[in-house]
Amino acid sequence: GFDIRSPLLRYAGCAHRNTRFSSDMAAMTSAVAMPVSATAFSPRRAASSAARVVRRGVIASAVPRDGHVHKATAAPVAPLAPKSAEAIADNISYQTSKTGVMPLSFETPDMYRATAESVREQLFENWNATYKHFHEQNPKQAYYISMEYLQGRALTNAIGNLGLTGEYSDALRTLGYNLEDCASVERNAGLGNGGLGRLAACFLDSIATLDLPAWGYGLRYKYGLFKQSINATTGEQEESADDWLEVGNPWEMKRETAHKISFYGSVVDGVWTPGQTINAVAYDSPIPGYKTKNCISLRLWDAEVAPKDFNLAAFNDGDYATSMAETNLAQTLCAVLYPGDGTREGKCLRLSQQYMLCSASVQDILARFKERGNADWAELPAKVAIQMNDTHPTLAAPELMRLLMDYEGMDWDKAWAITSKVVAYTNHTVMPEALEKWPLELLEELLPRHVEIIKRIDEEFIASVKKAYPTMAAAELDAKINTMRILENYMDPVEAAAAAAAAAAAA
């Protein structure tokens, strides 16, 4: 079995209060400006409007609760979105023209969508300003990689953090709707199912509120985990696919950012020739801090195949298995959170998901490091802290080694010195049965270059332990090493030959 453990997970100082922000949020607000439909339905506005009016800009200039003016609050200011109940009501009415609903009816789910679009415009001010500020300041930034994010409903969280709950409630009331009813129809994002995901979501909320520079990375699962229901006839629990993306997600924005993710193939002299390649495409969602302008990002990766990579010739020749191989892989990768791993195929899919998350995120982090004008790789630990949430993202460590050596031309010692200072690990349990282990032959087939790197890390870790305990009895030392090493029940060629010789002699 294969298990990534301590040698990959050396902590090197993580979040720094003057850290900086992330990737390419270029044309952030431009996606909001959409043409108005001439036939859009006008929501029902109450006859009398007793809307409360708040001085324009009062929220944007609010000082955090602790009285300290954080660096993020000094970020450049974008044009202010409406802050009064009356202006918000007008903005929501405008958003109704963009929902795509036929003008004969406009129900609560449609009003939720329009309200969410209005709130998103509010967030874009701070989102753009935060990104611009951290891009200019170039501080150290934390990057949180997690397979799960259990966020809860975004509408009430965003309105509350902006300090506009009363204004939006009044605005919707004047239009004949209720904020609580609109919020109740929001579908929970199918990105997590338990404590691990809730912790990750709370981390991002807290980081944003504390004005720290950070981003979250995850996968954009199409069906999430599952929905539970009770069969009316049998009374038994039933599970079905989660449909959270069925009507779209108003909080996300698809980017042009994409990174190549490779699988299978062969390695010759350290050069990996992949067998399959897909694109990891970025979808960003804003994570607003409470009563602060700091608004960080959760970047989710979805798997796609670029049109130019589609094998049209094989498809036209009737070889659909070959032509659709990458497409089928891409559709499977982000279908479900935690696919069953009782079969070899299930293990392969889950491992592929984890690698896609790690590879896309690490590539993105290094691209941002360069984007901010950093040229000296020795400064990477001073600018980047990668925090891996539990065992799922631990392939980020060998992936960082691969990119530094194979693409940036570093030797092993320099790449390892940087990696051991950049990556950090959050451990959620010490129970061996809760730690993931993967068959070595499966990993060698799926990620052959990474196995070479992992084997060397394991060898150097064992050598460091033996050097640290020169007087310990060999049998005791070997027993301890076997509980700590990365490759469990594994022998290198020299060890295997010695074991075979010993067995032959005993026979």
PDB file of N, CA and C in Angstrom, residues 89 126 135 142 191 199 206 280 304 306 322 347 413 475:
ATOM      1  N   ALA A  89     -33.656  48.154  -4.477  1.00  0.00           N
ATOM      2  CA  ALA A  89     -34.884  47.669  -5.118  1.00  0.00           C
ATOM      3  C   ALA A  89     -34.846  47.923  -6.618  1.00  0.00           C
ATOM      4  N   ASN A 126     -15.570  45.014  -3.921  1.00  0.00           N
ATOM      5  CA  ASN A 126     -14.529  44.604  -2.991  1.00  0.00           C
ATOM      6  C   ASN A 126     -13.634  43.517  -3.570  1.00  0.00           C
ATOM      7  N   HIS A 135      -2.226  42.292  -5.466  1.00  0.00           N
ATOM      8  CA  HIS A 135      -1.334  42.175  -6.618  1.00  0.00           C
ATOM      9  C   HIS A 135      -0.243  43.243  -6.566  1.00  0.00           C
ATOM     10  N   ALA A 142      -1.406  32.722   1.551  1.00  0.00           N
ATOM     11  CA  ALA A 142      -1.750  31.338   1.876  1.00  0.00           C
ATOM     12  C   ALA A 142      -2.703  30.780   0.827  1.00  0.00           C
ATOM     13  N   LEU A 191     -20.447  20.705  -2.446  1.00  0.00           N
ATOM     14  CA  LEU A 191     -18.981  20.660  -2.420  1.00  0.00           C
ATOM     15  C   LEU A 191     -18.420  19.989  -1.180  1.00  0.00           C
ATOM     16  N   LEU A 199     -15.052  22.946   8.196  1.00  0.00           N
ATOM     17  CA  LEU A 199     -13.825  23.585   8.675  1.00  0.00           C
ATOM     18  C   LEU A 199     -13.195  24.426   7.571  1.00  0.00           C
ATOM     19  N   SER A 206     -13.081  33.188   7.933  1.00  0.00           N
ATOM     20  CA  SER A 206     -12.265  33.846   8.961  1.00  0.00           C
ATOM     21  C   SER A 206     -11.087  34.580   8.347  1.00  0.00           C
ATOM     22  N   ALA A 280      -8.007  21.538 -16.687  1.00  0.00           N
ATOM     23  CA  ALA A 280      -8.687  21.964 -15.461  1.00  0.00           C
ATOM     24  C   ALA A 280      -9.037  23.435 -15.640  1.00  0.00           C
ATOM     25  N   GLU A 304     -12.390  19.632 -18.432  1.00  0.00           N
ATOM     26  CA  GLU A 304     -12.887  19.777 -19.797  1.00  0.00           C
ATOM     27  C   GLU A 304     -11.822  19.280 -20.770  1.00  0.00           C
ATOM     28  N   ALA A 306     -10.176  20.512 -24.346  1.00  0.00           N
ATOM     29  CA  ALA A 306     -10.108  21.609 -25.309  1.00  0.00           C
ATOM     30  C   ALA A 306     -10.503  21.103 -26.689  1.00  0.00           C
ATOM     31  N   THR A 322     -11.516   5.664 -28.721  1.00  0.00           N
ATOM     32  CA  THR A 322     -10.291   6.466 -28.715  1.00  0.00           C
ATOM     33  C   THR A 322     -10.602   7.948 -28.711  1.00  0.00           C
ATOM     34  N   LYS A 347     -10.875   3.369  -7.035  1.00  0.00           N
ATOM     35  CA  LYS A 347      -9.626   3.901  -6.469  1.00  0.00           C
ATOM     36  C   LYS A 347      -8.919   4.795  -7.474  1.00  0.00           C
ATOM     37  N   ASP A 413      18.074  18.962  -4.765  1.00  0.00           N
ATOM     38  CA  ASP A 413      18.285  19.565  -3.442  1.00  0.00           C
ATOM     39  C   ASP A 413      17.626  20.934  -3.326  1.00  0.00           C
ATOM     40  N   ALA A 475      17.046  -3.734  14.595  1.00  0.00           N
ATOM     41  CA  ALA A 475      15.678  -4.263  14.530  1.00  0.00           C
ATOM     42  C   ALA A 475      14.664  -3.228  15.015  1.00  0.00           C
TER      43      ALA A 475
END
